Short mmCIF file of C-alpha atoms in Angstrom, two decimals:
data_model
loop_
_atom_site.label_atom_id
_atom_site.label_comp_id
_atom_site.label_asym_id
_atom_site.label_seq_id
_atom_site.Cartn_x
_atom_site.Cartn_y
_atom_site.Cartn_z
CA MET A 1 -16.94 12.58 12.06
CA GLN A 2 -18.33 15.93 10.93
CA LEU A 3 -19.48 16.05 7.14
CA LYS A 4 -17.59 19.13 6.25
CA SER A 5 -14.23 17.32 7.17
CA VAL A 6 -15.07 14.38 5.17
CA ILE A 7 -16.10 16.35 2.00
CA LEU A 8 -12.62 18.09 2.27
CA GLY A 9 -10.86 14.76 2.58
CA LEU A 10 -12.82 13.63 -0.65
CA SER A 11 -12.02 16.51 -2.13
CA LEU A 12 -8.25 16.13 -1.67
CA LEU A 13 -8.50 12.32 -2.83
CA ALA A 14 -10.32 13.64 -5.86
CA SER A 15 -7.81 16.10 -7.09
CA ALA A 16 -5.90 12.84 -7.40
CA ALA A 17 -7.14 12.42 -10.94
CA SER A 18 -5.46 15.28 -12.26
CA MET A 19 -1.80 15.20 -10.09
CA PRO A 20 1.03 13.37 -10.63
CA SER A 21 1.67 12.25 -7.41
CA GLN A 22 0.23 8.54 -6.95
CA ALA A 23 2.85 6.49 -6.65
CA CYS A 24 2.73 3.21 -4.33
CA THR A 25 5.04 0.68 -4.49
CA GLY A 26 4.56 -3.01 -3.00
CA ILE A 27 7.18 -5.98 -2.67
CA THR A 28 7.27 -9.04 -1.13
CA LEU A 29 10.10 -11.06 0.79
CA HIS A 30 10.14 -14.36 2.70
CA ASP A 31 11.24 -15.23 6.09
CA PRO A 32 13.69 -18.41 6.41
CA SER A 33 10.40 -20.42 7.21
CA GLY A 34 8.95 -19.30 3.77
CA SER A 35 6.30 -16.72 5.43
CA PRO A 36 5.48 -13.78 3.42
CA ILE A 37 6.43 -10.47 4.45
CA LEU A 38 4.62 -7.73 2.62
CA ALA A 39 5.89 -4.00 2.35
CA ARG A 40 4.79 -1.13 0.48
CA THR A 41 5.31 2.55 0.19
CA ILE A 42 2.28 5.39 0.00
CA GLU A 43 2.83 8.51 -1.89
CA TRP A 44 1.17 11.69 -2.05
CA GLY A 45 2.56 15.17 -2.62
CA GLY A 46 -0.23 17.25 -2.95
CA SER A 47 -0.91 17.55 0.74
CA ASP A 48 -0.40 15.95 4.09
CA LEU A 49 -2.55 12.64 4.14
CA ASN A 50 -2.40 13.14 8.40
CA SER A 51 -2.31 9.39 8.52
CA ARG A 52 -3.33 7.57 11.44
CA TYR A 53 -3.14 4.12 12.79
CA VAL A 54 -6.44 2.47 13.95
CA ILE A 55 -6.92 -0.30 16.24
CA VAL A 56 -10.55 -1.75 15.63
CA PRO A 57 -11.64 -4.52 18.21
CA ARG A 58 -14.26 -7.09 17.25
CA GLY A 59 -18.23 -6.20 17.45
CA TYR A 60 -17.11 -2.55 16.33
CA VAL A 61 -20.28 -1.45 13.80
CA GLN A 62 -18.65 0.57 10.68
CA ARG A 63 -20.81 1.91 7.90
CA SER A 64 -19.59 2.83 4.42
CA TYR A 65 -19.65 6.57 3.07
CA VAL A 66 -21.85 7.06 -0.20
CA PRO A 67 -21.70 9.78 -2.84
CA GLY A 68 -22.25 12.94 -1.25
CA GLY A 69 -19.82 12.09 1.88
CA VAL A 70 -22.70 10.57 4.10
CA LYS A 71 -22.73 7.15 5.74
CA GLY A 72 -25.41 5.56 3.75
CA GLY A 73 -23.84 2.51 2.46
CA LEU A 74 -23.18 -1.00 3.66
CA GLU A 75 -22.98 -1.46 7.32
CA PHE A 76 -20.79 -4.19 8.91
CA LYS A 77 -19.84 -5.49 12.50
CA VAL A 78 -16.42 -6.11 12.94
CA ARG A 79 -16.17 -10.28 13.26
CA TYR A 80 -12.16 -10.16 13.11
CA GLY A 81 -10.10 -7.18 15.19
CA TYR A 82 -7.59 -5.50 12.96
CA VAL A 83 -4.95 -2.61 12.73
CA GLY A 84 -4.74 -0.39 9.89
CA LEU A 85 -3.01 2.61 8.41
CA SER A 86 -5.38 5.42 7.16
CA VAL A 87 -5.11 8.10 5.05
CA GLU A 88 -7.27 11.66 5.14
CA GLN A 89 -10.08 9.75 7.42
CA GLU A 90 -9.80 7.37 9.92
CA ASP A 91 -12.23 5.21 8.07
CA PHE A 92 -10.08 5.22 4.82
CA VAL A 93 -7.66 2.30 5.76
CA ALA A 94 -5.23 1.82 2.99
CA GLU A 95 -2.86 -0.89 4.49
CA GLY A 96 -3.55 -3.37 7.40
CA LEU A 97 -3.58 -6.50 9.01
CA ASN A 98 -6.41 -8.56 11.02
CA GLU A 99 -5.92 -10.60 13.80
CA ALA A 100 -6.60 -14.02 11.80
CA GLY A 101 -3.63 -13.09 9.33
CA LEU A 102 -5.41 -11.73 6.47
CA SER A 103 -3.35 -8.49 4.91
CA ALA A 104 -4.93 -6.03 2.40
CA GLY A 105 -4.19 -2.77 1.24
CA LEU A 106 -4.94 -0.40 -1.59
CA PHE A 107 -3.19 1.04 -4.47
CA TYR A 108 -3.86 4.17 -6.63
CA PHE A 109 -4.84 2.99 -10.15
CA PRO A 110 -5.77 6.14 -12.24
CA ARG A 111 -7.37 6.08 -15.47
CA TYR A 112 -7.74 2.24 -15.89
CA GLY A 113 -9.97 1.25 -13.24
CA SER A 114 -14.10 1.78 -13.44
CA TYR A 115 -16.41 1.06 -10.96
CA ALA A 116 -20.25 0.03 -11.34
CA PRO A 117 -22.33 3.53 -11.25
CA TYR A 118 -23.77 4.29 -7.79
CA ASP A 119 -27.23 3.00 -7.31
CA SER A 120 -29.00 4.30 -4.52
CA LEU A 121 -31.75 1.31 -4.54
CA GLN A 122 -28.93 -0.84 -3.72
CA ALA A 123 -27.27 1.78 -0.90
CA SER A 124 -27.21 -1.12 1.69
CA LYS A 125 -24.69 -3.13 -0.69
CA CYS A 126 -22.45 -0.48 -1.69
CA LEU A 127 -19.07 0.11 -0.35
CA ALA A 128 -16.59 2.97 -0.68
CA ASP A 129 -13.54 1.86 -2.59
CA LEU A 130 -11.39 3.58 0.00
CA GLN A 131 -13.54 1.44 2.67
CA LEU A 132 -13.16 -1.80 0.96
CA VAL A 133 -9.71 -2.59 3.06
CA PRO A 134 -11.17 -2.19 6.40
CA TRP A 135 -14.27 -4.61 5.32
CA MET A 136 -12.15 -7.18 4.25
CA LEU A 137 -10.00 -7.02 7.13
CA SER A 138 -12.93 -7.07 9.85
CA GLN A 139 -15.03 -9.79 7.98
CA PHE A 140 -12.49 -12.47 6.59
CA ARG A 141 -9.37 -14.79 7.40
CA THR A 142 -8.19 -15.79 4.00
CA VAL A 143 -8.11 -14.44 0.43
CA ASP A 144 -10.83 -17.13 -0.58
CA GLU A 145 -12.81 -15.90 1.69
CA ALA A 146 -12.39 -12.18 1.02
CA LEU A 147 -12.77 -13.00 -2.72
CA ASN A 148 -16.31 -14.58 -2.52
CA GLY A 149 -17.39 -11.85 -0.25
CA LEU A 150 -16.62 -9.18 -2.41
CA LYS A 151 -19.21 -11.02 -5.17
CA GLN A 152 -22.08 -9.78 -2.38
CA VAL A 153 -21.10 -5.93 -2.43
CA ARG A 154 -20.84 -3.17 -4.88
CA VAL A 155 -17.70 -1.21 -4.76
CA THR A 156 -18.23 2.49 -5.68
CA ALA A 157 -16.45 5.77 -5.67
CA ILE A 158 -17.47 8.40 -3.17
CA ASP A 159 -16.47 11.22 -5.49
CA PRO A 160 -16.77 10.73 -9.35
CA ARG A 161 -13.67 13.03 -9.81
CA ALA A 162 -11.21 10.72 -7.48
CA SER A 163 -8.93 8.24 -8.75
CA THR A 164 -9.65 4.79 -8.69
CA VAL A 165 -7.61 2.09 -6.87
CA HIS A 166 -7.01 -1.42 -7.14
CA TRP A 167 -6.12 -4.01 -4.29
CA ARG A 168 -3.47 -6.22 -2.75
CA ILE A 169 -4.71 -9.24 -0.72
CA ALA A 170 -2.56 -11.92 0.82
CA ASP A 171 -2.95 -14.42 4.15
CA THR A 172 -0.62 -16.56 6.10
CA SER A 173 -0.54 -19.34 3.30
CA GLY A 174 1.34 -16.95 1.08
CA ARG A 175 -1.18 -16.53 -1.70
CA GLN A 176 -1.46 -12.88 -2.79
CA VAL A 177 -3.83 -11.54 -5.32
CA VAL A 178 -4.43 -8.57 -7.18
CA VAL A 179 -8.13 -7.34 -7.59
CA GLU A 180 -9.08 -4.62 -10.14
CA ILE A 181 -12.40 -3.34 -11.52
CA VAL A 182 -12.48 -2.45 -14.76
CA GLU A 183 -15.88 -1.34 -16.58
CA GLY A 184 -17.55 -2.73 -13.42
CA ARG A 185 -16.17 -6.02 -13.39
CA VAL A 186 -13.99 -7.34 -10.89
CA GLN A 187 -11.07 -9.16 -12.06
CA VAL A 188 -8.54 -11.06 -9.71
CA PHE A 189 -4.85 -11.97 -10.70
CA GLU A 190 -2.66 -14.45 -8.78
CA ASN A 191 0.31 -12.19 -7.75
CA LYS A 192 2.81 -14.95 -7.67
CA ILE A 193 5.91 -12.12 -8.03
CA GLY A 194 4.61 -10.24 -5.05
CA VAL A 195 5.20 -6.81 -6.61
CA LEU A 196 2.73 -4.03 -7.53
CA THR A 197 2.69 -0.71 -8.11
CA ASN A 198 -0.09 1.47 -10.20
CA SER A 199 -1.50 2.07 -13.50
CA PRO A 200 -1.42 0.36 -16.25
CA GLY A 201 -3.21 -2.62 -14.91
CA PHE A 202 -1.23 -5.81 -13.39
CA GLU A 203 -1.00 -7.76 -16.48
CA TRP A 204 0.52 -5.37 -18.41
CA GLN A 205 3.25 -4.61 -15.96
CA LEU A 206 4.29 -8.30 -16.02
CA THR A 207 4.36 -8.19 -19.88
CA ASN A 208 6.59 -5.05 -19.71
CA LEU A 209 9.24 -7.04 -17.16
CA ASN A 210 10.00 -8.91 -20.58
CA ASN A 211 11.68 -5.76 -22.01
CA TYR A 212 14.29 -6.11 -19.11
CA VAL A 213 15.30 -10.17 -20.05
CA ASN A 214 18.82 -8.82 -20.31
CA LEU A 215 19.01 -7.76 -16.84
CA TYR A 216 20.71 -9.52 -14.13
CA PRO A 217 22.69 -9.18 -10.68
CA GLY A 218 26.42 -8.81 -10.76
CA SER A 219 28.77 -7.12 -12.85
CA ALA A 220 28.90 -7.22 -16.47
CA PRO A 221 31.86 -9.07 -18.20
CA ALA A 222 34.51 -7.21 -20.02
CA GLN A 223 33.73 -7.01 -23.93
CA GLN A 224 36.09 -6.65 -26.67
CA LEU A 225 35.04 -3.71 -29.40
CA ASP A 226 37.95 -4.34 -32.19
CA SER A 227 40.80 -3.05 -30.31
CA LEU A 228 38.99 -1.48 -27.48
CA THR A 229 38.18 -3.17 -24.10
CA LEU A 230 35.20 -2.06 -22.57
CA GLN A 231 35.33 -2.62 -18.87
CA PRO A 232 32.65 -1.73 -16.11
CA PHE A 233 32.82 1.34 -14.13
CA GLY A 234 31.84 -0.63 -11.15
CA ALA A 235 29.56 -3.13 -9.29
CA GLY A 236 26.00 -3.64 -10.37
CA SER A 237 26.58 -3.12 -14.06
CA GLY A 238 24.51 -6.15 -14.93
CA PHE A 239 21.69 -4.06 -13.83
CA LEU A 240 22.84 -1.29 -16.51
CA GLY A 241 19.75 -0.25 -18.23
CA LEU A 242 17.15 -0.74 -15.08
CA PRO A 243 14.70 2.40 -14.95
CA GLY A 244 15.53 4.82 -12.58
CA ASP A 245 12.32 7.17 -12.97
CA VAL A 246 9.05 7.26 -10.42
CA THR A 247 6.67 6.25 -13.05
CA PRO A 248 4.82 3.04 -11.77
CA PRO A 249 6.10 0.86 -14.82
CA SER A 250 9.54 1.74 -13.98
CA ARG A 251 9.04 1.29 -10.39
CA PHE A 252 7.49 -2.04 -10.79
CA VAL A 253 10.42 -3.24 -12.84
CA ARG A 254 12.80 -1.91 -10.55
CA ALA A 255 10.82 -3.33 -7.43
CA ALA A 256 10.82 -6.90 -9.13
CA PHE A 257 14.61 -6.87 -9.54
CA TYR A 258 15.79 -5.74 -6.49
CA GLN A 259 13.29 -8.02 -4.62
CA ALA A 260 14.47 -10.94 -6.78
CA SER A 261 18.45 -9.89 -6.00
CA ALA A 262 17.65 -9.65 -2.20
CA PRO A 263 19.87 -12.07 -0.16
CA ARG A 264 17.85 -14.79 1.67
CA PRO A 265 17.33 -13.32 5.38
CA ALA A 266 18.51 -15.36 8.16
CA THR A 267 15.63 -14.09 10.48
CA THR A 268 12.05 -12.85 10.20
CA ARG A 269 13.73 -9.76 11.70
CA ASP A 270 16.13 -9.35 8.75
CA ALA A 271 13.48 -9.81 6.15
CA VAL A 272 11.51 -6.87 7.59
CA LEU A 273 14.51 -5.22 7.95
CA GLN A 274 15.49 -5.78 4.36
CA CYS A 275 12.06 -4.83 3.44
CA PHE A 276 12.55 -1.14 4.61
CA GLN A 277 16.26 -1.47 3.02
CA ILE A 278 14.62 -2.24 -0.52
CA LEU A 279 12.13 0.56 0.09
CA ASN A 280 14.50 3.09 0.82
CA ASN A 281 15.05 3.44 -2.98
CA PHE A 282 11.35 4.28 -3.75
CA ASP A 283 10.84 7.12 -1.41
CA ILE A 284 10.10 10.25 -3.84
CA PRO A 285 11.46 13.71 -3.13
CA VAL A 286 8.29 16.11 -3.08
CA GLY A 287 9.71 18.09 -5.50
CA ILE A 288 10.21 15.92 -8.74
CA GLU A 289 6.59 15.55 -9.42
CA PHE A 290 5.61 19.28 -9.95
CA ALA A 291 7.00 21.91 -12.25
CA GLY A 292 9.55 24.23 -11.11
CA GLY A 293 8.02 26.35 -8.00
CA LYS A 294 4.67 24.50 -8.21
CA VAL A 295 5.12 22.43 -5.11
CA PRO A 296 1.74 22.29 -3.40
CA ALA A 297 2.32 20.91 0.07
CA ASP A 298 5.18 21.86 2.67
CA ILE A 299 6.10 18.32 3.50
CA PRO A 300 9.18 16.66 3.38
CA SER A 301 8.66 13.87 1.26
CA ALA A 302 5.98 12.61 -1.46
CA THR A 303 6.52 8.98 0.45
CA GLN A 304 4.34 9.75 3.47
CA TRP A 305 4.90 6.40 4.95
CA THR A 306 6.50 2.77 4.71
CA SER A 307 4.73 -0.28 6.13
CA VAL A 308 6.04 -3.80 6.56
CA THR A 309 3.30 -6.47 7.48
CA ASP A 310 4.20 -9.83 8.74
CA PRO A 311 1.05 -11.97 8.67
CA VAL A 312 2.29 -15.35 10.16
CA HIS A 313 3.85 -13.49 13.10
CA GLY A 314 0.89 -11.01 13.40
CA SER A 315 2.85 -7.72 13.30
CA ILE A 316 2.71 -4.33 11.44
CA TYR A 317 5.74 -2.05 11.15
CA PHE A 318 6.08 1.43 9.62
CA ARG A 319 8.17 4.58 9.30
CA THR A 320 7.05 8.02 8.08
CA MET A 321 8.34 10.97 6.25
CA ARG A 322 8.71 12.64 9.59
CA ASN A 323 10.38 10.02 11.44
CA SER A 324 12.48 7.19 9.96
CA ALA A 325 12.48 5.24 13.31
CA ILE A 326 10.50 2.15 12.72
CA ARG A 327 7.72 1.33 15.18
CA ALA A 328 5.87 -1.85 15.46
CA ILE A 329 2.49 -3.05 16.53
CA ASP A 330 2.05 -6.59 17.61
CA LEU A 331 -1.42 -8.10 16.97
CA ARG A 332 -0.78 -10.98 19.24
CA LYS A 333 -0.44 -8.48 22.48
CA ILE A 334 -4.01 -7.05 21.61
CA ASP A 335 -7.11 -8.55 23.17
CA PHE A 336 -9.49 -7.76 20.37
CA GLY A 337 -12.53 -8.83 22.55
CA ARG A 338 -11.64 -5.95 25.14
CA VAL A 339 -9.81 -3.17 23.24
CA ALA A 340 -11.31 0.00 22.62
CA TYR A 341 -11.65 1.43 19.27
CA ARG A 342 -8.62 3.72 18.73
CA SER A 343 -7.61 6.20 16.24
CA VAL A 344 -3.69 8.04 16.77
CA LEU A 345 -1.94 10.21 14.43
CA LEU A 346 1.19 8.10 13.08
CA ASP A 347 3.52 11.31 14.22
CA GLU A 348 2.80 13.05 17.25
CA SER A 349 5.84 15.74 16.19
CA ARG A 350 5.66 17.26 12.75
CA GLU A 351 9.41 17.29 12.66
CA GLN A 352 12.12 14.46 12.05
CA PRO A 353 13.70 13.79 15.41
CA ILE A 354 17.57 14.13 15.90
CA THR A 355 19.43 12.48 18.40
CA GLU A 356 22.82 14.48 19.55
CA ILE A 357 25.89 12.41 20.47
CA GLU A 358 27.35 13.68 23.74
CA ILE A 359 31.32 13.97 23.54
CA LYS A 360 32.93 13.80 26.80
#
């Protein structure tokens, strides 16, 4: 990969610190056996992320970037093959799943995270924040293993202007954690609710849910106000007051309640499809995040792709802003000991396909 293209990618991501288009929403459902199904969106309204899927075999050697956009950091050899969805550069995997069932993803975390300063004397231990996901997927089978491994590396920013991120890690046991680095210290939170968005921190988001203790699924009962009877206008009035804006706290609340009120799926396929249906509600029109006439990119949506991961059955699904058809990669059908490294654009066509129905 050319250094020039890396620097360009980094400058685009670095501009995240000042742009309002950082929105990722994660949820978790369960199939009839109780196996976790993890889903998320990724948003970026500033430019096309040129996202790709990468297939990475066992034995493949990777190396982390360091400040300046050169590969001078931690070098690691892939122990577990994985499939990832990348942003800007194929090395920057934002979501993925490995052959052992470990799932990992990054979510933007602007203005609340802070990594330890880069130390060139410890470059061999330094790991770029945007490469932490592929490193974890390539090395570990479980959440515990990944957390123990995290103690041996120094997570750093490639560009100090860039937004920080936090991470969601899960495995086939159903355990899920959120990792945040604040003032150089790694903080780990058990994510029993299975929801994640962006800033503020995860603990604050959980506390904020208490502000919506009055919400419940279904319709509110009629109320008598002196001689006036108040009736709900329609179904779902029990959720009256659910925040509908696209800020991270509001999306966290909305995701938590939509997830909790979802019907129990009859099959794993139903759970996967239900995840996509729920996350339909979090697609962000590209125009609402910018002042009038100031939209910086000609893209159809700020929500550039949505993915669903099934760690137990070894599948990752995705759809994109340019193709709403759901596509799937079954890791069980890949021989990670023989397959060649592969990096493929999520969309070959830059336009949503439309199928015309012929009437005869």
